[in-house]
Coordinates of N, CA and C and ligand atoms in Angstrom, one line a residue:
M1 N 41.0 -187.1 -40.2 CA 40.8 -187.6 -41.5 C 42.1 -187.3 -42.4
Q2 N 42.4 -188.2 -43.2 CA 43.6 -187.9 -44.1 C 43.2 -187.9 -45.6
R3 N 43.9 -187.1 -46.3 CA 43.6 -187.0 -47.8 C 44.8 -187.5 -48.5
T4 N 44.5 -188.1 -49.7 CA 45.6 -188.5 -50.6 C 45.3 -188.3 -52.0
L5 N 46.3 -188.1 -52.8 CA 46.1 -187.9 -54.3 C 46.1 -189.2 -55.0
V6 N 45.1 -189.5 -55.8 CA 45.0 -190.6 -56.7 C 44.9 -190.1 -58.1
F7 N 45.8 -190.5 -58.9 CA 46.0 -189.9 -60.2 C 46.0 -191.0 -61.3
L8 N 45.0 -191.0 -62.2 CA 45.0 -192.0 -63.2 C 45.8 -191.6 -64.4
K9 N 46.7 -192.4 -64.8 CA 47.7 -192.1 -65.9 C 47.0 -192.2 -67.2
P10 N 47.6 -191.7 -68.3 CA 46.9 -191.6 -69.6 C 46.4 -193.0 -70.1
N11 N 47.1 -194.1 -69.8 CA 46.6 -195.4 -70.3 C 45.3 -195.8 -69.6
A12 N 45.1 -195.4 -68.4 CA 43.8 -195.8 -67.7 C 42.6 -195.1 -68.4
I13 N 42.9 -193.9 -68.9 CA 41.8 -193.2 -69.6 C 41.6 -193.8 -71.0
Q14 N 42.7 -194.1 -71.7 CA 42.6 -194.7 -73.0 C 41.9 -196.1 -73.0
R15 N 42.2 -196.8 -71.9 CA 41.6 -198.2 -71.7 C 40.2 -198.2 -71.1
R16 N 39.6 -197.0 -70.9 CA 38.3 -196.8 -70.4 C 38.1 -197.5 -69.0
L17 N 39.2 -197.3 -68.2 CA 39.2 -197.9 -66.9 C 38.9 -196.9 -65.8
V18 N 38.5 -195.6 -66.1 CA 38.4 -194.6 -65.1 C 37.3 -195.0 -64.0
G19 N 36.2 -195.4 -64.5 CA 35.1 -195.7 -63.5 C 35.4 -197.0 -62.7
T20 N 36.0 -198.0 -63.4 CA 36.4 -199.2 -62.7 C 37.4 -198.9 -61.6
I21 N 38.4 -198.1 -61.9 CA 39.4 -197.9 -60.9 C 38.9 -197.0 -59.8
L22 N 38.2 -195.9 -60.1 CA 37.8 -195.0 -59.1 C 36.8 -195.8 -58.1
S23 N 36.0 -196.7 -58.7 CA 35.1 -197.4 -57.9 C 35.7 -198.3 -56.8
R24 N 37.0 -198.7 -57.1 CA 37.7 -199.5 -56.0 C 37.8 -198.7 -54.7
F25 N 38.2 -197.4 -54.9 CA 38.4 -196.5 -53.8 C 37.1 -196.2 -53.1
E26 N 36.1 -195.9 -53.9 CA 34.8 -195.6 -53.3 C 34.2 -196.9 -52.6
Q27 N 34.3 -198.0 -53.2 CA 33.8 -199.2 -52.6 C 34.5 -199.6 -51.3
K28 N 35.7 -199.3 -51.2 CA 36.5 -199.5 -49.9 C 35.9 -198.7 -48.8
G29 N 35.3 -197.5 -49.1 CA 34.8 -196.7 -48.1 C 35.4 -195.3 -48.0
L30 N 36.3 -195.0 -49.0 CA 36.9 -193.7 -49.0 C 36.0 -192.7 -49.6
K31 N 36.1 -191.4 -49.2 CA 35.3 -190.4 -49.8 C 36.0 -189.6 -50.8
L32 N 35.3 -189.5 -52.0 CA 35.9 -188.6 -53.1 C 35.6 -187.2 -52.7
V33 N 36.6 -186.4 -52.7 CA 36.4 -185.0 -52.3 C 36.9 -184.0 -53.4
A34 N 37.6 -184.5 -54.4 CA 38.0 -183.7 -55.6 C 38.2 -184.6 -56.8
L35 N 37.9 -184.1 -58.0 CA 38.0 -184.9 -59.2 C 38.1 -184.0 -60.4
K36 N 39.1 -184.2 -61.3 CA 39.1 -183.5 -62.5 C 39.9 -184.2 -63.6
M37 N 39.6 -184.0 -64.9 CA 40.4 -184.5 -66.0 C 41.2 -183.3 -66.5
V38 N 42.5 -183.6 -66.6 CA 43.4 -182.5 -67.1 C 44.5 -183.1 -68.0
S39 N 45.0 -182.2 -68.8 CA 46.2 -182.5 -69.5 C 47.4 -182.0 -68.7
V40 N 48.3 -182.9 -68.3 CA 49.3 -182.5 -67.3 C 50.4 -181.7 -68.1
T41 N 50.8 -180.6 -67.5 CA 52.0 -179.9 -68.1 C 53.3 -180.5 -67.7
L42 N 54.3 -180.2 -68.4 CA 55.6 -180.8 -68.1 C 56.0 -180.3 -66.7
E43 N 55.7 -179.1 -66.4 CA 56.1 -178.6 -65.0 C 55.3 -179.4 -63.9
Q44 N 54.1 -179.6 -64.1 CA 53.3 -180.4 -63.1 C 53.9 -181.8 -63.0
A45 N 54.2 -182.4 -64.2 CA 54.7 -183.8 -64.1 C 56.1 -183.8 -63.4
R46 N 56.9 -182.9 -63.7 CA 58.2 -182.8 -63.0 C 58.1 -182.6 -61.5
D47 N 57.1 -181.8 -61.2 CA 56.8 -181.5 -59.8 C 56.3 -182.7 -59.0
L48 N 55.4 -183.4 -59.7 CA 54.8 -184.6 -59.1 C 55.9 -185.7 -58.8
Y49 N 56.8 -185.8 -59.8 CA 57.8 -186.9 -59.7 C 59.2 -186.4 -59.4
K50 N 59.3 -185.3 -58.7 CA 60.6 -184.7 -58.5 C 61.6 -185.6 -57.7
E51 N 61.1 -186.5 -56.8 CA 62.0 -187.4 -56.1 C 62.7 -188.3 -57.1
H52 N 62.2 -188.4 -58.3 CA 62.9 -189.4 -59.3 C 63.8 -188.7 -60.3
I53 N 64.0 -187.4 -60.1 CA 64.9 -186.6 -61.1 C 66.2 -187.3 -61.1
G54 N 66.8 -187.6 -62.3 CA 68.1 -188.2 -62.4 C 68.0 -189.7 -62.7
K55 N 66.9 -190.3 -62.4 CA 66.8 -191.8 -62.6 C 66.6 -192.0 -64.1
E56 N 67.0 -193.2 -64.6 CA 66.9 -193.5 -66.0 C 65.5 -193.5 -66.6
F57 N 64.5 -193.8 -65.7 CA 63.1 -193.8 -66.2 C 62.4 -192.4 -66.1
F58 N 63.1 -191.4 -65.6 CA 62.5 -190.1 -65.4 C 61.9 -189.5 -66.6
N59 N 62.7 -189.3 -67.7 CA 62.3 -188.6 -68.9 C 61.2 -189.4 -69.6
P60 N 61.3 -190.8 -69.8 CA 60.2 -191.5 -70.4 C 59.0 -191.4 -69.5
L61 N 59.1 -191.4 -68.2 CA 57.9 -191.2 -67.4 C 57.2 -189.9 -67.6
L62 N 58.0 -188.8 -67.7 CA 57.4 -187.5 -68.1 C 56.7 -187.5 -69.4
D63 N 57.3 -188.2 -70.4 CA 56.7 -188.3 -71.7 C 55.4 -189.0 -71.7
F64 N 55.4 -190.1 -70.9 CA 54.1 -190.9 -70.8 C 53.0 -190.0 -70.1
I65 N 53.4 -189.4 -69.0 CA 52.4 -188.7 -68.2 C 51.8 -187.5 -68.9
T66 N 52.6 -186.9 -69.8 CA 52.1 -185.8 -70.6 C 51.5 -186.2 -71.9
S67 N 51.4 -187.5 -72.2 CA 51.0 -187.9 -73.6 C 49.5 -187.9 -73.8
G68 N 48.7 -187.6 -72.8 CA 47.2 -187.6 -73.0 C 46.6 -187.2 -71.7
P69 N 45.2 -187.0 -71.8 CA 44.6 -186.6 -70.5 C 44.7 -187.6 -69.4
V70 N 44.7 -187.1 -68.2 CA 44.7 -187.9 -67.0 C 43.5 -187.5 -66.1
V71 N 43.3 -188.3 -65.1 CA 42.2 -187.9 -64.1 C 42.9 -187.8 -62.7
A72 N 42.7 -186.7 -62.1 CA 43.3 -186.4 -60.8 C 42.2 -186.4 -59.8
S73 N 42.4 -187.1 -58.6 CA 41.3 -187.1 -57.6 C 42.0 -187.0 -56.2
V74 N 41.1 -186.6 -55.3 CA 41.6 -186.7 -53.9 C 40.5 -187.5 -53.1
F75 N 41.0 -188.5 -52.4 CA 40.2 -189.3 -51.6 C 40.5 -189.0 -50.1
E76 N 39.5 -189.1 -49.3 CA 39.6 -188.8 -47.9 C 39.1 -189.9 -47.0
G77 N 39.8 -190.1 -45.9 CA 39.4 -191.1 -44.9 C 40.4 -191.4 -43.9
L78 N 40.1 -192.2 -42.9 CA 41.1 -192.6 -41.9 C 42.1 -193.4 -42.6
N79 N 43.4 -193.1 -42.4 CA 44.5 -193.8 -43.1 C 44.4 -193.9 -44.6
A80 N 43.9 -192.9 -45.2 CA 43.6 -192.9 -46.7 C 44.9 -193.2 -47.5
V81 N 46.0 -192.7 -47.0 CA 47.3 -192.9 -47.8 C 47.6 -194.4 -47.9
Q82 N 47.7 -195.0 -46.7 CA 48.0 -196.4 -46.7 C 47.0 -197.3 -47.4
I83 N 45.7 -197.0 -47.1 CA 44.7 -197.8 -47.8 C 44.7 -197.7 -49.3
C84 N 45.0 -196.5 -49.8 CA 45.1 -196.4 -51.3 C 46.3 -197.1 -51.8
R85 N 47.4 -197.0 -51.1 CA 48.6 -197.8 -51.6 C 48.3 -199.3 -51.6
N86 N 47.6 -199.7 -50.6 CA 47.3 -201.2 -50.6 C 46.4 -201.6 -51.7
L87 N 45.4 -200.7 -52.0 CA 44.5 -201.0 -53.2 C 45.3 -201.0 -54.5
V88 N 46.2 -200.1 -54.6 CA 47.0 -199.9 -55.9 C 47.9 -201.1 -56.2
G89 N 48.6 -201.5 -55.2 CA 49.5 -202.7 -55.3 C 50.9 -202.3 -55.7
N90 N 51.7 -203.3 -55.9 CA 53.2 -203.1 -56.2 C 53.4 -202.2 -57.5
T91 N 54.5 -201.4 -57.4 CA 54.8 -200.6 -58.6 C 54.9 -201.4 -59.9
D92 N 55.4 -202.6 -59.8 CA 55.5 -203.4 -61.0 C 54.2 -204.3 -61.1
P93 N 53.3 -204.1 -62.1 CA 52.1 -204.8 -62.1 C 52.3 -206.3 -62.4
S94 N 53.5 -206.7 -62.9 CA 53.7 -208.1 -63.2 C 53.9 -208.9 -61.9
I95 N 54.2 -208.2 -60.8 CA 54.3 -208.9 -59.5 C 53.3 -208.4 -58.5
A96 N 52.5 -207.5 -58.9 CA 51.4 -207.0 -58.0 C 50.4 -208.1 -57.7
S97 N 49.9 -208.2 -56.5 CA 49.0 -209.3 -56.2 C 47.7 -209.1 -56.9
P98 N 47.1 -210.2 -57.4 CA 45.8 -210.2 -57.9 C 44.8 -209.6 -56.8
G99 N 43.9 -208.8 -57.2 CA 43.0 -208.1 -56.3 C 43.4 -206.7 -56.1
T100 N 44.7 -206.4 -56.4 CA 45.1 -205.0 -56.4 C 44.8 -204.4 -57.8
I101 N 44.7 -203.1 -57.9 CA 44.4 -202.5 -59.2 C 45.5 -202.8 -60.2
R102 N 46.8 -202.6 -59.9 CA 47.8 -202.9 -60.8 C 47.9 -204.4 -61.1
G103 N 47.6 -205.2 -60.1 CA 47.7 -206.6 -60.2 C 46.6 -207.1 -61.2
D104 N 45.5 -206.5 -61.2 CA 44.3 -206.9 -62.0 C 44.4 -206.3 -63.4
Y105 N 44.9 -205.1 -63.6 CA 44.8 -204.5 -64.9 C 46.1 -204.1 -65.6
G106 N 47.2 -204.3 -64.9 CA 48.4 -203.8 -65.5 C 49.4 -204.9 -65.9
I107 N 50.4 -204.5 -66.8 CA 51.4 -205.5 -67.2 C 52.8 -204.9 -66.9
T108 N 53.0 -203.6 -67.4 CA 54.4 -203.1 -67.3 C 54.5 -201.9 -66.3
V109 N 55.7 -201.7 -65.8 CA 56.0 -200.7 -64.7 C 55.6 -199.3 -65.3
R110 N 56.1 -199.0 -66.5 CA 55.9 -197.7 -67.0 C 54.4 -197.4 -67.1
K111 N 53.6 -198.4 -67.5 CA 52.2 -198.1 -67.8 C 51.3 -198.8 -66.7
N112 N 51.7 -198.4 -65.4 CA 51.1 -199.1 -64.3 C 49.8 -198.4 -63.8
L113 N 49.2 -197.7 -64.7 CA 47.8 -197.2 -64.6 C 47.5 -196.0 -63.7
L114 N 48.2 -195.9 -62.5 CA 47.8 -194.9 -61.6 C 49.0 -194.6 -60.6
H115 N 48.8 -193.4 -60.0 CA 49.7 -193.0 -58.9 C 48.9 -192.8 -57.7
A116 N 49.5 -193.1 -56.5 CA 48.8 -192.8 -55.3 C 50.0 -192.3 -54.3
S117 N 49.7 -191.2 -53.6 CA 50.7 -190.7 -52.7 C 51.3 -191.7 -51.7
D118 N 52.6 -191.7 -51.4 CA 53.2 -192.7 -50.6 C 53.3 -192.3 -49.1
S119 N 53.0 -191.1 -48.7 CA 53.0 -190.7 -47.3 C 52.1 -189.5 -47.1
H120 N 51.8 -189.2 -45.9 CA 51.0 -188.0 -45.6 C 51.7 -186.7 -46.1
E121 N 53.0 -186.7 -46.0 CA 53.7 -185.5 -46.4 C 53.7 -185.4 -47.9
S122 N 53.9 -186.5 -48.6 CA 53.8 -186.5 -50.1 C 52.4 -186.1 -50.5
A123 N 51.4 -186.6 -49.9 CA 50.0 -186.3 -50.2 C 49.7 -184.8 -50.1
L124 N 50.2 -184.2 -49.0 CA 50.0 -182.7 -48.9 C 50.6 -181.9 -50.0
R125 N 51.8 -182.3 -50.4 CA 52.5 -181.7 -51.5 C 51.9 -182.0 -52.8
E126 N 51.6 -183.2 -53.1 CA 51.1 -183.6 -54.4 C 49.7 -183.1 -54.7
I127 N 48.9 -183.1 -53.7 CA 47.5 -182.6 -53.9 C 47.6 -181.1 -54.5
K128 N 48.5 -180.4 -53.9 CA 48.7 -178.9 -54.4 C 49.1 -178.8 -55.8
V129 N 49.8 -179.8 -56.4 CA 50.2 -179.8 -57.8 C 49.0 -179.7 -58.7
F130 N 47.9 -180.3 -58.3 CA 46.7 -180.4 -59.1 C 45.5 -179.6 -58.7
F131 N 45.4 -179.3 -57.4 CA 44.2 -178.7 -56.9 C 44.4 -177.5 -56.0
D132 N 43.6 -176.4 -56.2 CA 43.6 -175.3 -55.3 C 42.7 -175.8 -54.1
E133 N 42.9 -175.2 -53.0 CA 42.2 -175.6 -51.8 C 40.7 -175.5 -52.0
E134 N 40.2 -174.5 -52.7 CA 38.7 -174.4 -52.9 C 38.1 -175.5 -53.8
E135 N 39.0 -176.2 -54.5 CA 38.5 -177.3 -55.4 C 38.3 -178.6 -54.6
I136 N 38.7 -178.6 -53.4 CA 38.5 -179.8 -52.5 C 37.3 -179.6 -51.7
I137 N 36.3 -180.4 -51.8 CA 35.0 -180.2 -51.2 C 34.8 -180.9 -49.9
S138 N 34.5 -180.2 -48.8 CA 34.2 -180.8 -47.6 C 32.7 -181.1 -47.5
Y139 N 32.3 -182.3 -47.2 CA 30.9 -182.6 -47.1 C 30.7 -183.8 -46.2
S140 N 29.6 -183.9 -45.6 CA 29.4 -185.1 -44.7 C 28.7 -186.2 -45.6
S141 N 28.9 -187.4 -45.3 CA 28.4 -188.5 -46.1 C 27.6 -189.4 -45.2
C142 N 26.4 -189.9 -45.6 CA 25.6 -190.7 -44.8 C 26.2 -192.0 -44.4
T143 N 27.2 -192.4 -45.2 CA 27.8 -193.8 -44.9 C 28.8 -193.7 -43.7
E144 N 29.2 -192.5 -43.3 CA 30.4 -192.4 -42.4 C 30.1 -193.2 -41.1
E145 N 28.9 -193.2 -40.6 CA 28.6 -193.9 -39.3 C 28.7 -195.5 -39.5
H146 N 28.7 -195.9 -40.8 CA 28.7 -197.4 -41.0 C 30.1 -197.9 -41.4
L147 N 31.1 -197.1 -41.3 CA 32.5 -197.5 -41.8 C 33.3 -197.9 -40.6
Ligands
IDP201 P1 55.0 -195.9 -57.2 O1 54.2 -195.3 -58.4 O2 54.5 -197.3 -56.9 O3 55.0 -195.0 -56.0 P2 57.7 -195.1 -57.7 O4 58.9 -195.9 -57.3 O5 57.5 -193.8 -56.9 O6 56.5 -196.0 -57.8 O7 57.9 -194.7 -59.3 C1 57.1 -193.7 -59.8 C2 56.7 -194.2 -61.2 O8 57.8 -194.2 -62.1 C3 56.1 -195.6 -61.2 O9 54.7 -195.6 -61.0 C4 56.4 -196.0 -62.7 O10 55.4 -195.4 -63.6 C5 57.7 -195.3 -62.9 N1 58.8 -196.3 -62.7 C6 59.3 -196.6 -61.5 N2 60.3 -197.5 -61.6 C7 60.5 -197.7 -62.9 C8 61.3 -198.5 -63.7 O11 62.2 -199.3 -63.2 N3 61.1 -198.5 -65.1 C9 60.2 -197.7 -65.7 N4 59.4 -196.9 -65.0 C10 59.5 -196.9 -63.6
MG202 MG1 55.9 -193.1 -55.7

């Protein structure tokens, strides 16, 4: 089983889309194993997005991510990283396919609603930015035999 970080950006919370967005991952069949609402520190934001240090959108991105509460979650399942990226859609919501979360609810790249890890390695690193190991809950779910 693979785990991935799904992180709802401040505008998803402001727009009251938390339940709507998290339900996409649940309905697909992924298992929620960690969840919390937090105010992201500048250090955490920098750590999460360190691959983008130096790009012109880096500082505005940090300003946005630290502008209000966010919701951080970990979903688990076979191929969870790729499945979540598929559900999230293109980075630019204006070209993301309808049916994806960004395609259905977003307009601009900066305010594209959420983050999902882009590889197994990124997921291992990014989950640690927000969660201690004991905050991630292992449990069996009665739906597993039906997926
Ligand atoms: P991803 O979120 O689809 O993985 P990345 O290329 O990793 O996309 O970029 C990280 C985040 O940085 C994006 O989700 C978006 O919020 C922001 N971003 C990326 N490219 C641009 C841009 O060209 N202008 C403004 N913000 C951008
Ligand atoms: Mg990325």
